[in-house]
Tab-separated table of N, CA and C in Angstrom:
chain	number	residue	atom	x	y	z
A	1	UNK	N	14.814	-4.012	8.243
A	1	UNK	CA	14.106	-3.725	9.460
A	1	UNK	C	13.754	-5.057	10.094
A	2	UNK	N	14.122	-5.274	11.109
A	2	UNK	CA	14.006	-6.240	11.988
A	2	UNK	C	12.215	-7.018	11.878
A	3	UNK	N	11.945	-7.602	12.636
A	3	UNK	CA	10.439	-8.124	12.895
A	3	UNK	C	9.845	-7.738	13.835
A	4	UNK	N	10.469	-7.163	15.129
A	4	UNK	CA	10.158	-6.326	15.739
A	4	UNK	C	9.874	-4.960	15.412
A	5	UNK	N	11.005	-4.104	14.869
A	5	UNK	CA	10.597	-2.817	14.950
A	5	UNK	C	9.477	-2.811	14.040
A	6	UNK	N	9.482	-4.173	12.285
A	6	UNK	CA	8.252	-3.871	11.716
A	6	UNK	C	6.346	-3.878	12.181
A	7	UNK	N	6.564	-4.878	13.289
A	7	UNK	CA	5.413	-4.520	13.909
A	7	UNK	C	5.165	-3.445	14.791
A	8	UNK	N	6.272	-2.981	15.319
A	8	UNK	CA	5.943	-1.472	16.402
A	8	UNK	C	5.316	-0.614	15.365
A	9	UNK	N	6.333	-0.409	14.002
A	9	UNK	CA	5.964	-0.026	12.705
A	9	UNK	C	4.139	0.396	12.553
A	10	UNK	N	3.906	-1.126	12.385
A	10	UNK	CA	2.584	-1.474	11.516
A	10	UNK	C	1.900	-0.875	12.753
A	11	UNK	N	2.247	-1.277	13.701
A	11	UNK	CA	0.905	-0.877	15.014
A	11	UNK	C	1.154	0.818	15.036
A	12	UNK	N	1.953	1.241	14.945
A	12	UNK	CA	2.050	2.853	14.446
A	12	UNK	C	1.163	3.517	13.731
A	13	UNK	N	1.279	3.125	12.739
A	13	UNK	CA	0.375	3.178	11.189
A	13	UNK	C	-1.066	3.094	12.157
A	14	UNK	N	-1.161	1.944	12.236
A	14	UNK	CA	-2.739	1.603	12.409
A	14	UNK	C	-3.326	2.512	13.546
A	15	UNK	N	-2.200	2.550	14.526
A	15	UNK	CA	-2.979	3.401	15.901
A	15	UNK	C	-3.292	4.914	15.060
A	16	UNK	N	-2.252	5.268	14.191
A	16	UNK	CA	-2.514	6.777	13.686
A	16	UNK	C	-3.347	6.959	12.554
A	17	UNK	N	-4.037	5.861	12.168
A	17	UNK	CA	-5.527	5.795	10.962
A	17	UNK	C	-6.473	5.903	11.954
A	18	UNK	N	-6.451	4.966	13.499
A	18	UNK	CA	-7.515	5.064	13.672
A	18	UNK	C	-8.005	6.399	14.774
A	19	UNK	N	-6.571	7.334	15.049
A	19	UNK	CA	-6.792	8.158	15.739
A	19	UNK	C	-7.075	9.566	15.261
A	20	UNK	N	-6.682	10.065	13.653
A	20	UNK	CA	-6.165	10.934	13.335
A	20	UNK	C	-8.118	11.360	12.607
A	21	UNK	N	-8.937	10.472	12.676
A	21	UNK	CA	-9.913	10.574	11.620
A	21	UNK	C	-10.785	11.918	12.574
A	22	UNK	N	-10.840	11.864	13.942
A	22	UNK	CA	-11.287	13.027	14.616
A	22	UNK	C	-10.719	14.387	15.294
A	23	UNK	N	-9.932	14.125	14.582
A	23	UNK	CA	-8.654	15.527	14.742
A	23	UNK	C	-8.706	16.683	13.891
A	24	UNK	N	-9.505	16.496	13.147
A	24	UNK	CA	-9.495	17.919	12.230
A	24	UNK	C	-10.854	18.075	11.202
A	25	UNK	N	-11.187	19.138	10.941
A	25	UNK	CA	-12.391	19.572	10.191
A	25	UNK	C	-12.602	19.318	8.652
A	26	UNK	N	-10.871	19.645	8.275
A	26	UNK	CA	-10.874	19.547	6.548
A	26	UNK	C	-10.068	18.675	5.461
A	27	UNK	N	-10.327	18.446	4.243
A	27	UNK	CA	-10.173	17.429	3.784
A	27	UNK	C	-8.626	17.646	3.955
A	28	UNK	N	-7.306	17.224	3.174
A	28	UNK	CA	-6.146	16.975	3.430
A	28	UNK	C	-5.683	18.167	2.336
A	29	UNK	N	-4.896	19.264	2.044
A	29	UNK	CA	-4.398	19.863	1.162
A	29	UNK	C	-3.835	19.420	-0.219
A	30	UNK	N	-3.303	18.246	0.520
A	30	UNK	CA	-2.444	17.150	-0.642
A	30	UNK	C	-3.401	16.878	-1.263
A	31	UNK	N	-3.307	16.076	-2.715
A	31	UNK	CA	-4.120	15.099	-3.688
A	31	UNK	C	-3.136	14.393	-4.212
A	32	UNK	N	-1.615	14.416	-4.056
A	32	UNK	CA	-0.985	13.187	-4.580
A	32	UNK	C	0.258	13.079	-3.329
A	33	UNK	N	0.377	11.984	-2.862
A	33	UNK	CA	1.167	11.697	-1.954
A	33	UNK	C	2.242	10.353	-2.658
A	34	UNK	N	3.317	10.884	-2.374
A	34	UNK	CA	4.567	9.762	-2.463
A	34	UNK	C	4.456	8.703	-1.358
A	35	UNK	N	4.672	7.354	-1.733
A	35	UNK	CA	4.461	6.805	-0.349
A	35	UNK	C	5.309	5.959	-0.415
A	36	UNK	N	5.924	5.596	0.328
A	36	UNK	CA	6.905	3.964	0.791
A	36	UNK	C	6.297	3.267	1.725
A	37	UNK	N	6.788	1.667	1.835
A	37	UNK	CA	6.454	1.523	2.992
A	37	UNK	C	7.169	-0.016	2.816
A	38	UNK	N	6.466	-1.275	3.489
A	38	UNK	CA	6.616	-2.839	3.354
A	38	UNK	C	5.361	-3.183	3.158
A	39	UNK	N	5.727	-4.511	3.049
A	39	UNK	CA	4.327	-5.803	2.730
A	39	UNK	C	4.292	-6.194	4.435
A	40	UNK	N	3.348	-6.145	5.046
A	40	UNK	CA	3.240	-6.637	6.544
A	40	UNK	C	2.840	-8.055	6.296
A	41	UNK	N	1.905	-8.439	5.551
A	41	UNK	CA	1.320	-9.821	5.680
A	41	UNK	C	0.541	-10.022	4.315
A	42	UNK	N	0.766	-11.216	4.005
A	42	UNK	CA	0.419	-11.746	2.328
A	42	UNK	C	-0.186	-12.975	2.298
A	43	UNK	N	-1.040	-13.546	1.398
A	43	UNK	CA	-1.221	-14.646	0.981
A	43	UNK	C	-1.523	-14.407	-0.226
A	44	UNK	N	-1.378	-15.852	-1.229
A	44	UNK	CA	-1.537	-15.566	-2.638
A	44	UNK	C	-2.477	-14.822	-3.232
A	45	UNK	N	-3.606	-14.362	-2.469
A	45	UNK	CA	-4.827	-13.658	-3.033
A	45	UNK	C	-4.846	-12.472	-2.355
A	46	UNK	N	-4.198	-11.986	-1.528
A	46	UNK	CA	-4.093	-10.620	-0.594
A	46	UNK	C	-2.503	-10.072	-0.493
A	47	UNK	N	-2.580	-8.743	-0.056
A	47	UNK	CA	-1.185	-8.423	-0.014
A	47	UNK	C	-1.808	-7.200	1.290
A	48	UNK	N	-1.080	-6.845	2.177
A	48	UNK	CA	-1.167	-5.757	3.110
A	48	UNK	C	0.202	-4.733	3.302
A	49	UNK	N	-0.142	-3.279	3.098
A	49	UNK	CA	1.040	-3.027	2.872
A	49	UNK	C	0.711	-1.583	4.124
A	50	UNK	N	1.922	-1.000	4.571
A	50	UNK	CA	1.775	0.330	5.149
A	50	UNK	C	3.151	0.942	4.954
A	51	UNK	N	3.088	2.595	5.510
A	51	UNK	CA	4.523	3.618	4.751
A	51	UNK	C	4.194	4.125	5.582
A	52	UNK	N	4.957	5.446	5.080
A	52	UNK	CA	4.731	6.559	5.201
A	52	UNK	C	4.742	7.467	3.689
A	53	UNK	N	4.081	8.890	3.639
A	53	UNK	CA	4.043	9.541	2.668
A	53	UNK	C	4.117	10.808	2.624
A	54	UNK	N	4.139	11.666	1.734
A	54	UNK	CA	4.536	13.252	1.247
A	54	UNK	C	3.860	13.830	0.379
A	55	UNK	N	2.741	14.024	1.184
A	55	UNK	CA	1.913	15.054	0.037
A	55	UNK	C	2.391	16.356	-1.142
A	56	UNK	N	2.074	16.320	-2.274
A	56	UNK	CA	2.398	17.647	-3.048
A	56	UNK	C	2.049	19.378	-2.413
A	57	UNK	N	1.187	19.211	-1.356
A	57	UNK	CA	0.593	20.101	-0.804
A	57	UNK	C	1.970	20.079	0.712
A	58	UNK	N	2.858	18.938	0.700
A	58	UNK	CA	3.590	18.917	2.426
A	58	UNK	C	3.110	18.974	3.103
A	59	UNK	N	1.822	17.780	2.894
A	59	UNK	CA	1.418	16.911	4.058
A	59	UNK	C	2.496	15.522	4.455
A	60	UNK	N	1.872	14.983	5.979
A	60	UNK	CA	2.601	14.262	6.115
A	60	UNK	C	2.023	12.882	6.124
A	61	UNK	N	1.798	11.876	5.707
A	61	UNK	CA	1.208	10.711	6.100
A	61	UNK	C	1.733	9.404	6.183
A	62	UNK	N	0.594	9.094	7.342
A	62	UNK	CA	0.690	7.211	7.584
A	62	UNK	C	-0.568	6.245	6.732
A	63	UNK	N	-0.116	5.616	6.098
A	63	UNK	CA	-0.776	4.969	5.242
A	63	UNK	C	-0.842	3.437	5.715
A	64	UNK	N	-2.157	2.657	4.952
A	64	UNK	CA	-2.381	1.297	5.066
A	64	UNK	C	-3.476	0.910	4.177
A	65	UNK	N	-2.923	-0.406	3.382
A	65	UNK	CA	-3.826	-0.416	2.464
A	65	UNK	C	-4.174	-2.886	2.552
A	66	UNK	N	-5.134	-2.925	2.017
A	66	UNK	CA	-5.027	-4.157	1.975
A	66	UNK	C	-5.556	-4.383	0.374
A	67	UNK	N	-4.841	-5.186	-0.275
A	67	UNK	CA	-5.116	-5.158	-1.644
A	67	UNK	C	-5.918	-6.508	-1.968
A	68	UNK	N	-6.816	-7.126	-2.605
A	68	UNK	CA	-7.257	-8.280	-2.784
A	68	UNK	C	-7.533	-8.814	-4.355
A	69	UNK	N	-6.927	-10.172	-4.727
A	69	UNK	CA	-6.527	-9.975	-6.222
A	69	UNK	C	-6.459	-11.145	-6.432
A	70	UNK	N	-6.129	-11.777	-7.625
A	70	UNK	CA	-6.441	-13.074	-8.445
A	70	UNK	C	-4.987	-13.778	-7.723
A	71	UNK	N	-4.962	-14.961	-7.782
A	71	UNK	CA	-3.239	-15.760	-7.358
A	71	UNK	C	-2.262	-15.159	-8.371
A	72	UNK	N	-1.074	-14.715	-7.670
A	72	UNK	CA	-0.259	-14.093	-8.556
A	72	UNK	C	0.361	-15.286	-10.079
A	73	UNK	N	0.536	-14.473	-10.962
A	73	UNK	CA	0.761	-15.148	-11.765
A	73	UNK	C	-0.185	-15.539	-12.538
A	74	UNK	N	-1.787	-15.114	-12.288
A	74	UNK	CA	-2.429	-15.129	-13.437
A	74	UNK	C	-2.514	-14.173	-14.452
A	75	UNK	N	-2.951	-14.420	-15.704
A	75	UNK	CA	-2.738	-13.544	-16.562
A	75	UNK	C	-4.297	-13.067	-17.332
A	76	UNK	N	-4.452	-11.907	-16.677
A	76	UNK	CA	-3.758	-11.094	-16.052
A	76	UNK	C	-4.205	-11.164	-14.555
A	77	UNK	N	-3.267	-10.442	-13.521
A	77	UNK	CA	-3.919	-10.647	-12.152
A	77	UNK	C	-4.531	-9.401	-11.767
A	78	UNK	N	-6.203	-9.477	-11.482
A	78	UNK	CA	-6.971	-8.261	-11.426
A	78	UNK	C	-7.007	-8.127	-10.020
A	79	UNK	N	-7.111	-6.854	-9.885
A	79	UNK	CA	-7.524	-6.641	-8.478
A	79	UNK	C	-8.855	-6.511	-8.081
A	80	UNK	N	-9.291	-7.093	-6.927
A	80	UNK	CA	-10.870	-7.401	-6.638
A	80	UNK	C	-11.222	-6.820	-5.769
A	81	UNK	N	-10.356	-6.150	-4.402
A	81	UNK	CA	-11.162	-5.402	-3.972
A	81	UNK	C	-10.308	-5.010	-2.753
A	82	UNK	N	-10.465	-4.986	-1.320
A	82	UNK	CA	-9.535	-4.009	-0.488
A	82	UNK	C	-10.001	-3.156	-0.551
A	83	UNK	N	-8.803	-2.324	0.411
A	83	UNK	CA	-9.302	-0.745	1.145
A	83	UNK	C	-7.876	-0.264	1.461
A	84	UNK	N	-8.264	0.936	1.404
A	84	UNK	CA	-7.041	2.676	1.751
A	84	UNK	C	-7.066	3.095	2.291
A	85	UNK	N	-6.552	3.167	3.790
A	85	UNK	CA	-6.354	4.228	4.784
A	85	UNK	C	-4.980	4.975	4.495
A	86	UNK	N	-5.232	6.496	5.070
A	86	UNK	CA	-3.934	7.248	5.505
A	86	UNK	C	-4.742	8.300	6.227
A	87	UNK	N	-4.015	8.374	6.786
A	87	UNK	CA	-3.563	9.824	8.448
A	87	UNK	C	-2.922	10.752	7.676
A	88	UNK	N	-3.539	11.894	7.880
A	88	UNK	CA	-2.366	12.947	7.260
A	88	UNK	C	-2.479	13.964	8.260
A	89	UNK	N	-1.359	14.786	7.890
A	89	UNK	CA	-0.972	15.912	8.715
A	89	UNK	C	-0.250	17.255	8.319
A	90	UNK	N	-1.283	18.194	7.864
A	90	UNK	CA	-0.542	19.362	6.957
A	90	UNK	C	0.243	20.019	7.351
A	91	UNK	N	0.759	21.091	6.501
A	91	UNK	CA	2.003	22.021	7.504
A	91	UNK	C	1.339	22.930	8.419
A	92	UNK	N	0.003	23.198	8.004
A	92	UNK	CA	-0.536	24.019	9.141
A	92	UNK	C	-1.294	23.718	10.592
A	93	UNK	N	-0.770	22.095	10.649
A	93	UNK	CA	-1.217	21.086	11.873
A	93	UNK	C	-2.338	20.534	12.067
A	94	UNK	N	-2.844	20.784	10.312
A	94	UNK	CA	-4.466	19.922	10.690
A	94	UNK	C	-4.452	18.594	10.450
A	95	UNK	N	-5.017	17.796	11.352
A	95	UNK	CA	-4.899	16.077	10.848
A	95	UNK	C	-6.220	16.269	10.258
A	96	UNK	N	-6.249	15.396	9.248
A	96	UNK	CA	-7.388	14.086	8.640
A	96	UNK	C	-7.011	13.095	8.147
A	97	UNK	N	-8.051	12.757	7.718
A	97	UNK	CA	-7.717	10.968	7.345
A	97	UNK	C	-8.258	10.685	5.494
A	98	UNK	N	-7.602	10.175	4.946
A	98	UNK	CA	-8.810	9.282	3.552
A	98	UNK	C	-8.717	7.867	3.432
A	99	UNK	N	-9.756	7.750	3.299
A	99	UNK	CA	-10.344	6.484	3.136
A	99	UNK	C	-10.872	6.017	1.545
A	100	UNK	N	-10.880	4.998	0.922
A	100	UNK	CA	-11.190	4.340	-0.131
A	100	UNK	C	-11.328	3.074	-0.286
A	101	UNK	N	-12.110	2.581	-1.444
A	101	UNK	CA	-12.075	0.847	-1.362
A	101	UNK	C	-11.762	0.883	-3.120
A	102	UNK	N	-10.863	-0.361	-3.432
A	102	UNK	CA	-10.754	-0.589	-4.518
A	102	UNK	C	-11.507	-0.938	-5.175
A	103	UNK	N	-11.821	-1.022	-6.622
A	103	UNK	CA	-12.530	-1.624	-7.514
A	103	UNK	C	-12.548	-2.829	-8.048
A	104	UNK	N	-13.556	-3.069	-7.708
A	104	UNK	CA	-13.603	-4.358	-8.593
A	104	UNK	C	-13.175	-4.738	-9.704
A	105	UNK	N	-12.135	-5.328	-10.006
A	105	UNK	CA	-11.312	-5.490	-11.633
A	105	UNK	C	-10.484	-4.040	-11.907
A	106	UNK	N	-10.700	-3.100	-10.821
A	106	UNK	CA	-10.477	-1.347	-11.682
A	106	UNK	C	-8.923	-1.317	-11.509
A	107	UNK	N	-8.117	-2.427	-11.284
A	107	UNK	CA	-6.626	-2.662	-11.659
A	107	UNK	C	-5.748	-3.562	-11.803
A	108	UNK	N	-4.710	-3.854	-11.410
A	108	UNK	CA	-3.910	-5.044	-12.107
A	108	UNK	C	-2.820	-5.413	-10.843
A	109	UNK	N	-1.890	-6.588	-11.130
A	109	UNK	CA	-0.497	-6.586	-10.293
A	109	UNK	C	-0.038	-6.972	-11.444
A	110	UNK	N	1.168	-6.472	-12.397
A	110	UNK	CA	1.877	-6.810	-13.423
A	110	UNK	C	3.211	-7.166	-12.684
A	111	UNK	N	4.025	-8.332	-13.334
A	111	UNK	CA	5.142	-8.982	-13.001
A	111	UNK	C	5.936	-8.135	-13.799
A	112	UNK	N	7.086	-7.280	-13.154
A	112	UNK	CA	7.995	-6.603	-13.836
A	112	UNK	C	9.291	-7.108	-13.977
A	113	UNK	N	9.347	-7.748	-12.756
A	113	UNK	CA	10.710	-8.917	-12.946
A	113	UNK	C	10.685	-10.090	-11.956
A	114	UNK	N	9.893	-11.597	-12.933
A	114	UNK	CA	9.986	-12.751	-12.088
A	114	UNK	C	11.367	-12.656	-11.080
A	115	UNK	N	12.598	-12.709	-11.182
A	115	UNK	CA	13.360	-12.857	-10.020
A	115	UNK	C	14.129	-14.186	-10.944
A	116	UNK	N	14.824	-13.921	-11.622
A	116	UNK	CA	15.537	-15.411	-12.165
A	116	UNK	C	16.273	-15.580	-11.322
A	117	UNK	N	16.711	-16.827	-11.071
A	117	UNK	CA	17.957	-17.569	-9.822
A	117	UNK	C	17.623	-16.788	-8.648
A	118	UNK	N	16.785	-16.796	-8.422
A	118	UNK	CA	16.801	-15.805	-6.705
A	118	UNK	C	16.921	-14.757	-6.281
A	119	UNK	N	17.020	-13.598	-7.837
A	119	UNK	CA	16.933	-12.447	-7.616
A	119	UNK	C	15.619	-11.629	-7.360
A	120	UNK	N	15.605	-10.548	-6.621
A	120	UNK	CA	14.850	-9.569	-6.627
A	120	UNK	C	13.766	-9.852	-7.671
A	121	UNK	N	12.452	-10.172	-7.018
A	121	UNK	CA	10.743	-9.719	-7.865
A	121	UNK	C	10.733	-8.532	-7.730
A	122	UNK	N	9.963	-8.357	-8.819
A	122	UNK	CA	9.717	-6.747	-8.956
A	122	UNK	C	7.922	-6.709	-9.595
A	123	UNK	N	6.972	-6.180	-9.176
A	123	UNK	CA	5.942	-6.092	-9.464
A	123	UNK	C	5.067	-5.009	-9.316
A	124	UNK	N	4.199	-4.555	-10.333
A	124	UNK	CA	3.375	-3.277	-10.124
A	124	UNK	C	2.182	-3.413	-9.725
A	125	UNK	N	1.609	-2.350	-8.541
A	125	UNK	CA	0.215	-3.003	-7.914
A	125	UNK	C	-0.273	-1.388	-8.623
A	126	UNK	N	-0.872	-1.456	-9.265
A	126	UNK	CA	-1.850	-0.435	-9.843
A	126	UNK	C	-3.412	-0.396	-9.982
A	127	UNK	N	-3.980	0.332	-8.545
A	127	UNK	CA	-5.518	0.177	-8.797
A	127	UNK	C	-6.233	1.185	-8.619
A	128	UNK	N	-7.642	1.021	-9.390
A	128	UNK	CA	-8.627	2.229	-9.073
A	128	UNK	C	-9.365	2.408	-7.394
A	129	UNK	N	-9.829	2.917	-6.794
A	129	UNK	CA	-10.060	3.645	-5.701
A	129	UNK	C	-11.753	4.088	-6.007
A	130	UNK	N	-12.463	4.246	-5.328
A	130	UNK	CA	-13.912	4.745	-5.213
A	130	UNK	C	-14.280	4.818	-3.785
A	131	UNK	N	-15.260	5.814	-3.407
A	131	UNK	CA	-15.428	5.690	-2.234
A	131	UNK	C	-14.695	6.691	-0.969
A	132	UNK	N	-14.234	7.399	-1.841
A	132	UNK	CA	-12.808	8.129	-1.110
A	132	UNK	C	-13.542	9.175	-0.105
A	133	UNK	N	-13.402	8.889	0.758
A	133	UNK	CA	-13.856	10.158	1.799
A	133	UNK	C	-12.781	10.401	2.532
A	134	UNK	N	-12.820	11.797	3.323
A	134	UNK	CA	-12.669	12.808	4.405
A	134	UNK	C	-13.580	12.847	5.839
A	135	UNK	N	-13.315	13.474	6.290
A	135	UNK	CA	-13.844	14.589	7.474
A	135	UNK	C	-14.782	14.842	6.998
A	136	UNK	N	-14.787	15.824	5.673
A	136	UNK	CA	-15.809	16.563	4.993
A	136	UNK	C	-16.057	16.714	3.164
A	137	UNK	N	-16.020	15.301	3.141
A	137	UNK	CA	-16.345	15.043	1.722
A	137	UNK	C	-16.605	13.654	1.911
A	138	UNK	N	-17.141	12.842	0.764
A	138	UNK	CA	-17.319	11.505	0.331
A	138	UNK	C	-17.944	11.439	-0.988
A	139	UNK	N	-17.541	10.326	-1.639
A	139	UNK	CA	-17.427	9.741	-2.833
A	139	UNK	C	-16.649	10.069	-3.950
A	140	UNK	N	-15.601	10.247	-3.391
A	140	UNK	CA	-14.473	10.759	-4.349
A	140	UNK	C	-13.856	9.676	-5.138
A	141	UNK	N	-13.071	10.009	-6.089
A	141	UNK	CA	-12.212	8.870	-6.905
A	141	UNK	C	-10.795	8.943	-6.310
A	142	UNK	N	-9.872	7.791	-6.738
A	142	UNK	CA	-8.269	7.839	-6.034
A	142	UNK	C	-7.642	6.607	-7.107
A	143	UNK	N	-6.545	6.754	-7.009
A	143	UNK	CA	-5.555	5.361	-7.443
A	143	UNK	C	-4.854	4.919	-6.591
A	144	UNK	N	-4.085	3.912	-6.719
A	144	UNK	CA	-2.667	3.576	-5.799
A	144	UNK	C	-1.945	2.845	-6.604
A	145	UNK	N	-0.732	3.600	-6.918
A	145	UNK	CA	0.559	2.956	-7.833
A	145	UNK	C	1.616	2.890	-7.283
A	146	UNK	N	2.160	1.337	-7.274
A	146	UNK	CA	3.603	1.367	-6.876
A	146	UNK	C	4.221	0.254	-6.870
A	147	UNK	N	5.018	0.179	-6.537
A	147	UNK	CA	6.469	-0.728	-7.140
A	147	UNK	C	6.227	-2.122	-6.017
A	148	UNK	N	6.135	-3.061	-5.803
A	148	UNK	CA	6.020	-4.092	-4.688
A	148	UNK	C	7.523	-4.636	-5.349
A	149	UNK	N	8.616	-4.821	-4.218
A	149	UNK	CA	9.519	-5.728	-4.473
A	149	UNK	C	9.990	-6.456	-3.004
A	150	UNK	N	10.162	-7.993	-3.869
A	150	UNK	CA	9.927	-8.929	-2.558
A	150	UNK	C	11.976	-9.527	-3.074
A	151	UNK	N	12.822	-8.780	-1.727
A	151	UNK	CA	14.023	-9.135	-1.370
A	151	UNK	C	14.266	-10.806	-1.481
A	152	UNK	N	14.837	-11.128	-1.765
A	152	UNK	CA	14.915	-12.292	-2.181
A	152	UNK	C	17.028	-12.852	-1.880
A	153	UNK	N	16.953	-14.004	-1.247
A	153	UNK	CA	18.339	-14.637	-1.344
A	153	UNK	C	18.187	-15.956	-1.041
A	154	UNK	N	19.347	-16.522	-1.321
A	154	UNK	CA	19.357	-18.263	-1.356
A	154	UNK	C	19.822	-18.593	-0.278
A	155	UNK	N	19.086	-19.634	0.563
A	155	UNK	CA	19.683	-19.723	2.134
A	155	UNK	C	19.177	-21.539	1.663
A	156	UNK	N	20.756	-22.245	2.205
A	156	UNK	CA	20.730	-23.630	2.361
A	156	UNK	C	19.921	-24.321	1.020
A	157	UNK	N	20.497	-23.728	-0.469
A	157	UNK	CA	19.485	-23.962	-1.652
A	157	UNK	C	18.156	-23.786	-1.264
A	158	UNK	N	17.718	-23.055	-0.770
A	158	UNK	CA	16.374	-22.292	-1.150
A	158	UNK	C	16.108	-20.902	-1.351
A	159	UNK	N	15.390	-20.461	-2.253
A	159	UNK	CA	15.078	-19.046	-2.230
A	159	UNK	C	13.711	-18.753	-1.206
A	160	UNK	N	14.272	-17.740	-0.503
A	160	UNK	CA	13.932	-17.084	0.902
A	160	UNK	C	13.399	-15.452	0.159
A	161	UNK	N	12.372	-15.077	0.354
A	161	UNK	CA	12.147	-14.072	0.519
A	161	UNK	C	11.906	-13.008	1.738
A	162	UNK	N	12.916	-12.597	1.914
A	162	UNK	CA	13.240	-12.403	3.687
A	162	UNK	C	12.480	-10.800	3.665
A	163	UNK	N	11.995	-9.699	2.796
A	163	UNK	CA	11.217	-8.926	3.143
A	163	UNK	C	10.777	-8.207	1.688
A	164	UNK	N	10.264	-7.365	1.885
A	164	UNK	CA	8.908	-6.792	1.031
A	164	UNK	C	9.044	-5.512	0.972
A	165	UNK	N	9.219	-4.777	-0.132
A	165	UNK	CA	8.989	-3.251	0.047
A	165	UNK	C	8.201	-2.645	-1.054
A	166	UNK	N	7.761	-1.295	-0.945
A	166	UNK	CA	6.562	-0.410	-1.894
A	166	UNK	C	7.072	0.768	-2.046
A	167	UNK	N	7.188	1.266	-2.721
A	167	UNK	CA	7.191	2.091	-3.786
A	167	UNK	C	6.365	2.803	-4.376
A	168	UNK	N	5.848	4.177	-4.593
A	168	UNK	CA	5.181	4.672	-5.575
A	168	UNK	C	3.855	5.854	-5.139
A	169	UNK	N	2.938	5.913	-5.677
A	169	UNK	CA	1.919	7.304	-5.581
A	169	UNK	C	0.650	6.811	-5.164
A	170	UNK	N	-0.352	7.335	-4.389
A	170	UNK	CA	-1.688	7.686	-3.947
A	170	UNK	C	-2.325	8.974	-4.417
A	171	UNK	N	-3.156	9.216	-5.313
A	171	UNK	CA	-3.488	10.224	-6.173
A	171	UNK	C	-5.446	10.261	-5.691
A	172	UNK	N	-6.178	11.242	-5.415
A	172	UNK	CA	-7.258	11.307	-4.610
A	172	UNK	C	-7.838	12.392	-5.166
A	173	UNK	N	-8.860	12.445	-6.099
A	173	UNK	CA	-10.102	13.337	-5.776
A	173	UNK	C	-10.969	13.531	-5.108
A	174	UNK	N	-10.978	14.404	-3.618
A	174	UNK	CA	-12.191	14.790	-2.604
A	174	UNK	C	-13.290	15.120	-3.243
């Protein structure tokens, strides 16, 4: 995906977190959503990611999350804190929204595959969630698990990591 369409992308996402939260009365049907998406913007202690997702219930959602965590490569690298948005949209046309903030230490980023010679990283962002509200609930529990892999090729002897993708589940008790 280009750099363009990924920001029309991201501004997508974001316009539909911040529009979808007064659109409907009840919490979301779903409690575990599949989600994909990219890394929009990173630094060694943050990662920002958004998708889309598929509730078990066939909801539909736009997701965005910002993760905040030790410099990669420590051992172990905890996660410190961030936040969870998604927009959802059931089959019976009700929008809402959930919201969460991560825990303090309540997960990890494990290195699943440094990337030898310039191949493909592969890494797991697995964290706890608190805080989880609705429309019409709050203080619920949640996770977020999934695959972060940062594309990787050798341009003019250097390794280039030219984009970012996610992988994996959003799991939510209202």
């Amino acid at each position: 995906m280009g750099r363009s369409l990924r920001v029309l992308f991201v501004a997508g996402v974001a316009a539909a977190t911040l529009v979808l939260p007064a659109a409907a009365p009840a919490a979301p049907p779903s409690t575990t959503f599949s989600v994909t998406g990219f890394e929009y913007a990173f630094t060694s202690t943050v990662g920002a990611f958004a998708g889309i997702g598929h509730g078990n219930a066939g909801d539909s959602a736009l997701w965005n999350t910002r993760v905040e965590h030790d410099p990669l490569g420590s051992k172990p690298t905890y996660i410190n804190g961030g936040w969870f948005q998604m927009g959802t949209l059931s089959k019976g046309g009700h929008a809402d929204f959930v919201t969460g903030k991560y825990v303090h230490h309540g997960g990890t980023i494990t290195t699943l595959d440094p990337g030898a010679n310039c191949t493909n990283q592969r890494f797991r962002v697995a964290g706890a969630l608190e805080n989880v509200a609705t429309t019409d609930s709050a203080d619920g529990t949640g996770s977020f698990s999934a695959v972060l892999t940062h594309h990787r090729l050798r341009i003019f002897g250097r390794c280039i990591t030219y984009s970012a993708t996610v992988a994996g589940t959003a799991t939510f008790s209202y």
